[in-house]
Amino acid sequence: METRTAHALIRFGLGRKGAEPLPADPQAWLAQQLEGPDPALRVAGATTEDGLLAIREQRARRQEKEGANPVRVLYRAEQAKYVANLLSTDVPFRERLVTFWANHFTVSLKRGECAATAHAFIREAIRPHVTGRFGDMVLAVMRHPAMLMYLDNAASFGPDSYVGTRQRKGLNENLARECLELHTVTPASGYTQADVTAFAKVITGWSIEIGKDPVGYVYRRFAQQPGDKVVMGRTYGEGEQAGVALLAWLSQHPSTYRNLATKLVRHFVADTPPEGAVRRVEAVLARTGGDLKAASLEITRLPEAWTPLTKLRSPNDYILAVLRAVDLPADKRPPDVPGLMAGLGQPLLTAPLPNGWPDTATEWAGSEAMLRRIDWAYGFTGRVAALDPDEVGRLALGPLLSQATLTQMQRAGSRRDAMTLLLASPEFQRR
Amino acid sequence: MIHSSMRLPSLALSRRQALLGLATSFTLGRASLALAAAPGDRRFVVVILRGALDGLSAVVPYGDKALAALRPELMMGQPGAAEGLLDLGGFYGLHPALSGLHAMYAAGELLPVHAVAGPYRIRSHFEAQDYLEYGADHAMSSGWLNRVAALMPQTKGTTDTAFSVGAVVPLLLRGPQPVGSWLPKTFAQPEPDLYARLAALHRSDPVTGPAVAEGLKERGFSKATLAGSDEPANKYAFQALCSSAGKLLAAKDGPRLAALEIGGWDTHAGQKNRLAGPLKQLDEGMVALKTALGDQWGKTVVLVMTEFGRTVHANGTGGTDHGTGSVAFVLGGGVAGGRVQANWPGLGPGNLFENRDLQPTADLRAVTKGLLAQHFGLDQAALARVFPESERAAGVSGLLRA
């Protein structure tokens, strides 16, 4: 395996799956993965409508103790499909981008009912736009019931709206604030508290229907704050289209491009993103009006993206890389992947805060966190004791497998110890 | 090549767990146990020392004048000295950590077999362990102990008494005769030695290096522990498994075959400190096995073996590297012990195998065949199936008392 191939598989992918064929041209392989619609969308899954109906059912039966929670049943089934896809996908670069954007627009199970729509959110608001335009993704996210629930906009009412005046309900700025701070322009753009409040007023009425059919996103005219609102110097009138226009403007703001370019380069290149690399991706976003496919391809063309790997795999990346490397045959009982992810500190779709999971080594390389990886690797290797560690190492890491690790593996007292040394080695932690 | 092991009916587990006496928080480390059924009341236990035991440190030929010059830093005190060797009749001495085995030797129940090796001459742990367990120098579809179970007449073949404690059934017992697997619900942790190797690999990494070092410190691993001079963290695991194995084997309707394993023998550095711990665990384990077997000790034969020996010369880091000839132990109430079985090859110039290893003068298969023939009455045809292509390694007679 050539070093560029290893980098394509590891830096841009989820690690090589067993002895899967190697791409002849690593860069072309990456580009190819962004062609056409996301293949994961071919597998049927629960829709937002299914999820909201499950919430309705669960709310109605809350008093009764019997039977399974329909939200939990739905989530477990979706989670199993999601994990199975990550373990077997042939378009790992696209999956990495899906994970990146789903984390950029975090919806977390910390808000319990979000479990009902969290996977539908990824399928409906993230996947269709990973190779499309950022503005379309922002709009899809901001009108998705999962996000409207997670960041409370469904409970936000214009203080002077019909509902606001009669039911004494008021504004909730949560979604507007995070959209400015995290999703688009960031504080670097210089917005003020007044801008946050005005933005929140613009998107009053962006809500969810759960109680009656049809369930789903709904614009509630009677919750919309009347009158004009001024956000970052621009005036927006009443109605849903004002919010659509505001999001379109924010999604094409230079500060937004700067934010996205920095995060993308930090994710794929280095914890401290090289300025030149950020500028190149930023320029592509500006030139194309936020074309995410063009931006993703630009990252693969950065010389900095083919230098030695320095990023630390997040716990979930690490688990997936190990499981793909050993490529358990179908007759082996698969490990409880979501349980493992929780055990190593990154429970699936359960980031603590709206800013999502961190993306730097210092956040993941805690002392106990590293030892847990070692202990898990050791525990796991007991299940794959018949595999040849040298072979697994050669297939998964190719030229990145260090002589020091190889020497320790060859000196190990058992296959299991050798496999542990491989899976817990420094190079296996890198991507 | 992955062997899937059967899952056991959950009903039987609580009873097994009770018999085993293992708390759910028990960490097994590199010790494991597997059992299988066989007819009759004879018991047979195989203990695999995974990682290659330095036979010259376990049963020291202190009477060989060449020894001290070849490995001065690994020498122990003469018999009679403080912390000295435990004498085995004037030429050999047991490592001082093996006091329980020494008592068995005195009672005529321990027979060390020295300068012994399997038929292969490779120094790869993994291949050698595979061959040791296949009973052949090539891959087979079953381990030799499973073939023993299959060849014995009227084997019931119930899964109730056959199972393995640990994540996997050892190769030795894999095959058509059913053996289940039972894993205590614990997050297994490696031995300090493996942590130490990983800490060394990570040391130069600016991100993971400090994290791993700090984590081990927080977990209470001192530098001394990682250097190997302290006892391993789960030093009672093997003893507990031996005791459990003894109780199960002693039961009237219990299993008759057991495979135990214990690691920690791969002493490439600091061997003098590192070896005492595992040897003590082995010693305490064998005493616990004998105690738990009670009256059935007389009907039990235990074979302790390792995949190969280690270099006669000490290396540059106070350890030894992969070698060839080592030592095996035969234990039991009916063993013709109280002596060392060896055709001693000598350690002088020209006597070493490839000028580095103890020259093997006995074949491990011949020892095992001798035990199986006398203990279970297996005939030549059966033995040839247990150990294929072993015609030249004829069974050694007289290892057990008539």
PDB file of C-alpha atoms in Angstrom, chain A residues 310 312 326 328-329 331-333 340 344 361-362 365-368 370-372 374-376 378-379 382-390 402 404-406 408-418 420-422 424-427 429-430, chain B residues 1-5 7 28-31 50-52 125-127 129-130 167-168 171 174 187-191 193-195 197-203 205-208 210-212 214-216 218-219 221 266 268 307 315 317 321-322:
ATOM      1  CA  THR A 310      -1.463  14.160  13.183  1.00  0.00           C
ATOM      2  CA  LEU A 312      -6.295  11.872  16.861  1.00  0.00           C
ATOM      3  CA  VAL A 326     -10.729  -6.893  11.773  1.00  0.00           C
ATOM      4  CA  LEU A 328     -15.689  -9.669  11.594  1.00  0.00           C
ATOM      5  CA  PRO A 329     -17.406 -12.291   9.472  1.00  0.00           C
ATOM      6  CA  ASP A 331     -21.487 -15.348  11.603  1.00  0.00           C
ATOM      7  CA  LYS A 332     -19.642 -13.689  14.490  1.00  0.00           C
ATOM      8  CA  ARG A 333     -21.912 -11.985  16.964  1.00  0.00           C
ATOM      9  CA  LEU A 340     -18.911   0.780  22.992  1.00  0.00           C
ATOM     10  CA  LEU A 344     -15.296   5.186  25.221  1.00  0.00           C
ATOM     11  CA  ALA A 361      -6.720  15.849  20.148  1.00  0.00           C
ATOM     12  CA  THR A 362      -6.466  17.590  23.500  1.00  0.00           C
ATOM     13  CA  ALA A 365      -6.573  12.401  24.691  1.00  0.00           C
ATOM     14  CA  GLY A 366      -7.462  12.394  28.368  1.00  0.00           C
ATOM     15  CA  SER A 367      -5.422   9.959  30.407  1.00  0.00           C
ATOM     16  CA  GLU A 368      -8.330   7.744  31.444  1.00  0.00           C
ATOM     17  CA  MET A 370      -6.594   6.670  26.421  1.00  0.00           C
ATOM     18  CA  LEU A 371      -6.425   3.822  28.934  1.00  0.00           C
ATOM     19  CA  ARG A 372     -10.016   2.929  28.159  1.00  0.00           C
ATOM     20  CA  ILE A 374      -6.251   0.237  25.527  1.00  0.00           C
ATOM     21  CA  ASP A 375      -8.501  -1.781  27.834  1.00  0.00           C
ATOM     22  CA  TRP A 376     -11.209  -2.008  25.230  1.00  0.00           C
ATOM     23  CA  TYR A 378      -7.438  -5.757  24.933  1.00  0.00           C
ATOM     24  CA  GLY A 379     -10.928  -6.971  25.754  1.00  0.00           C
ATOM     25  CA  GLY A 382     -10.023 -11.796  23.003  1.00  0.00           C
ATOM     26  CA  ARG A 383     -12.774 -12.189  20.421  1.00  0.00           C
ATOM     27  CA  VAL A 384     -10.491 -12.163  17.416  1.00  0.00           C
ATOM     28  CA  ALA A 385      -7.680 -14.286  18.798  1.00  0.00           C
ATOM     29  CA  ALA A 386      -7.464 -16.391  15.642  1.00  0.00           C
ATOM     30  CA  LEU A 387      -6.623 -13.450  13.350  1.00  0.00           C
ATOM     31  CA  ASP A 388      -3.023 -12.810  12.363  1.00  0.00           C
ATOM     32  CA  PRO A 389      -2.012  -9.467  13.924  1.00  0.00           C
ATOM     33  CA  ASP A 390       0.766  -8.858  11.374  1.00  0.00           C
ATOM     34  CA  SER A 402       5.779   1.683  12.581  1.00  0.00           C
ATOM     35  CA  ALA A 404       8.590   0.025  16.790  1.00  0.00           C
ATOM     36  CA  THR A 405       5.050  -1.353  16.918  1.00  0.00           C
ATOM     37  CA  LEU A 406       5.926  -4.195  14.579  1.00  0.00           C
ATOM     38  CA  GLN A 408       6.757  -5.142  19.911  1.00  0.00           C
ATOM     39  CA  MET A 409       4.110  -7.192  18.126  1.00  0.00           C
ATOM     40  CA  GLN A 410       6.651  -9.765  17.069  1.00  0.00           C
ATOM     41  CA  ARG A 411       7.966  -9.958  20.606  1.00  0.00           C
ATOM     42  CA  ALA A 412       4.523 -10.266  22.158  1.00  0.00           C
ATOM     43  CA  GLY A 413       3.841 -13.403  24.159  1.00  0.00           C
ATOM     44  CA  SER A 414       0.539 -14.208  22.509  1.00  0.00           C
ATOM     45  CA  ARG A 415      -1.462 -13.344  19.432  1.00  0.00           C
ATOM     46  CA  ARG A 416      -3.853 -11.487  21.653  1.00  0.00           C
ATOM     47  CA  ASP A 417      -1.120  -9.302  23.118  1.00  0.00           C
ATOM     48  CA  ALA A 418       0.217  -8.632  19.634  1.00  0.00           C
ATOM     49  CA  THR A 420      -3.677  -5.369  21.429  1.00  0.00           C
ATOM     50  CA  LEU A 421      -0.336  -3.718  20.718  1.00  0.00           C
ATOM     51  CA  LEU A 422      -1.456  -3.102  17.127  1.00  0.00           C
ATOM     52  CA  ALA A 424      -3.729   0.367  20.836  1.00  0.00           C
ATOM     53  CA  SER A 425      -0.583   1.602  19.045  1.00  0.00           C
ATOM     54  CA  PRO A 426      -0.052   5.333  18.485  1.00  0.00           C
ATOM     55  CA  GLU A 427      -0.459   5.004  14.713  1.00  0.00           C
ATOM     56  CA  GLN A 429      -5.055   6.325  17.030  1.00  0.00           C
ATOM     57  CA  ARG A 430      -4.272   8.658  14.123  1.00  0.00           C
TER      58      ARG A 430
ATOM     59  CA  MET B   1      -9.596 -18.211  10.429  1.00  0.00           C
ATOM     60  CA  ILE B   2     -12.142 -17.680  13.153  1.00  0.00           C
ATOM     61  CA  HIS B   3     -13.661 -20.403  15.244  1.00  0.00           C
ATOM     62  CA  SER B   4     -17.023 -19.546  16.640  1.00  0.00           C
ATOM     63  CA  SER B   5     -17.806 -21.096  19.962  1.00  0.00           C
ATOM     64  CA  ARG B   7     -23.306 -20.156  23.293  1.00  0.00           C
ATOM     65  CA  LEU B  28      -9.008 -12.784  34.423  1.00  0.00           C
ATOM     66  CA  GLY B  29      -6.117 -11.097  32.696  1.00  0.00           C
ATOM     67  CA  ARG B  30      -4.186 -13.655  30.725  1.00  0.00           C
ATOM     68  CA  ALA B  31      -5.433 -16.672  32.664  1.00  0.00           C
ATOM     69  CA  ARG B  50       1.798 -18.856  26.872  1.00  0.00           C
ATOM     70  CA  GLY B  51       4.812 -16.749  25.964  1.00  0.00           C
ATOM     71  CA  ALA B  52       7.681 -19.278  26.294  1.00  0.00           C
ATOM     72  CA  HIS B 125       5.095 -17.477  19.540  1.00  0.00           C
ATOM     73  CA  PHE B 126       1.937 -17.592  17.517  1.00  0.00           C
ATOM     74  CA  GLU B 127       2.829 -20.398  15.165  1.00  0.00           C
ATOM     75  CA  GLN B 129       1.492 -22.005  20.234  1.00  0.00           C
ATOM     76  CA  ASP B 130      -0.775 -23.107  17.394  1.00  0.00           C
ATOM     77  CA  ALA B 167     -13.472 -14.921  25.609  1.00  0.00           C
ATOM     78  CA  VAL B 168     -12.355 -17.814  23.455  1.00  0.00           C
ATOM     79  CA  LEU B 171      -7.197 -24.030  20.223  1.00  0.00           C
ATOM     80  CA  ARG B 174     -11.434 -26.730  19.849  1.00  0.00           C
ATOM     81  CA  PHE B 187     -13.901  -5.082  31.336  1.00  0.00           C
ATOM     82  CA  ALA B 188     -10.769  -7.179  31.092  1.00  0.00           C
ATOM     83  CA  GLN B 189      -7.520  -5.365  31.687  1.00  0.00           C
ATOM     84  CA  PRO B 190      -4.146  -6.356  30.362  1.00  0.00           C
ATOM     85  CA  GLU B 191      -1.235  -7.348  32.574  1.00  0.00           C
ATOM     86  CA  ASP B 193       3.733  -5.878  31.263  1.00  0.00           C
ATOM     87  CA  LEU B 194       1.488  -5.173  28.257  1.00  0.00           C
ATOM     88  CA  TYR B 195       0.663  -1.720  29.626  1.00  0.00           C
ATOM     89  CA  ARG B 197       5.000  -2.076  26.316  1.00  0.00           C
ATOM     90  CA  LEU B 198       2.207   0.205  25.166  1.00  0.00           C
ATOM     91  CA  ALA B 199       3.459   3.037  27.346  1.00  0.00           C
ATOM     92  CA  ALA B 200       6.857   2.606  25.679  1.00  0.00           C
ATOM     93  CA  LEU B 201       5.292   2.712  22.197  1.00  0.00           C
ATOM     94  CA  HIS B 202       3.399   5.890  23.053  1.00  0.00           C
ATOM     95  CA  ARG B 203       6.240   7.564  24.924  1.00  0.00           C
ATOM     96  CA  ASP B 205       4.030  10.647  20.895  1.00  0.00           C
ATOM     97  CA  PRO B 206       3.423  14.234  22.018  1.00  0.00           C
ATOM     98  CA  VAL B 207      -0.336  13.697  22.398  1.00  0.00           C
ATOM     99  CA  THR B 208      -0.932  10.127  23.499  1.00  0.00           C
ATOM    100  CA  PRO B 210       1.748  11.883  28.284  1.00  0.00           C
ATOM    101  CA  ALA B 211      -1.891  10.723  28.448  1.00  0.00           C
ATOM    102  CA  VAL B 212      -1.007   7.028  28.665  1.00  0.00           C
ATOM    103  CA  GLU B 214      -0.484   9.844  33.345  1.00  0.00           C
ATOM    104  CA  GLY B 215      -3.362   7.361  33.100  1.00  0.00           C
ATOM    105  CA  LEU B 216      -1.217   4.512  34.351  1.00  0.00           C
ATOM    106  CA  GLU B 218      -3.552   7.542  38.159  1.00  0.00           C
ATOM    107  CA  ARG B 219      -4.459   3.864  38.116  1.00  0.00           C
ATOM    108  CA  PHE B 221       0.844   1.601  38.454  1.00  0.00           C
ATOM    109  CA  ASP B 266       7.860 -13.607  27.529  1.00  0.00           C
ATOM    110  CA  HIS B 268      12.801 -10.229  26.993  1.00  0.00           C
ATOM    111  CA  GLU B 307       5.577 -23.373  23.270  1.00  0.00           C
ATOM    112  CA  ASN B 315      20.524 -10.681  26.185  1.00  0.00           C
ATOM    113  CA  THR B 317      18.500  -6.100  28.664  1.00  0.00           C
ATOM    114  CA  ASP B 321      14.980 -14.145  23.621  1.00  0.00           C
ATOM    115  CA  HIS B 322      13.010 -16.865  21.880  1.00  0.00           C
TER     116      HIS B 322
END
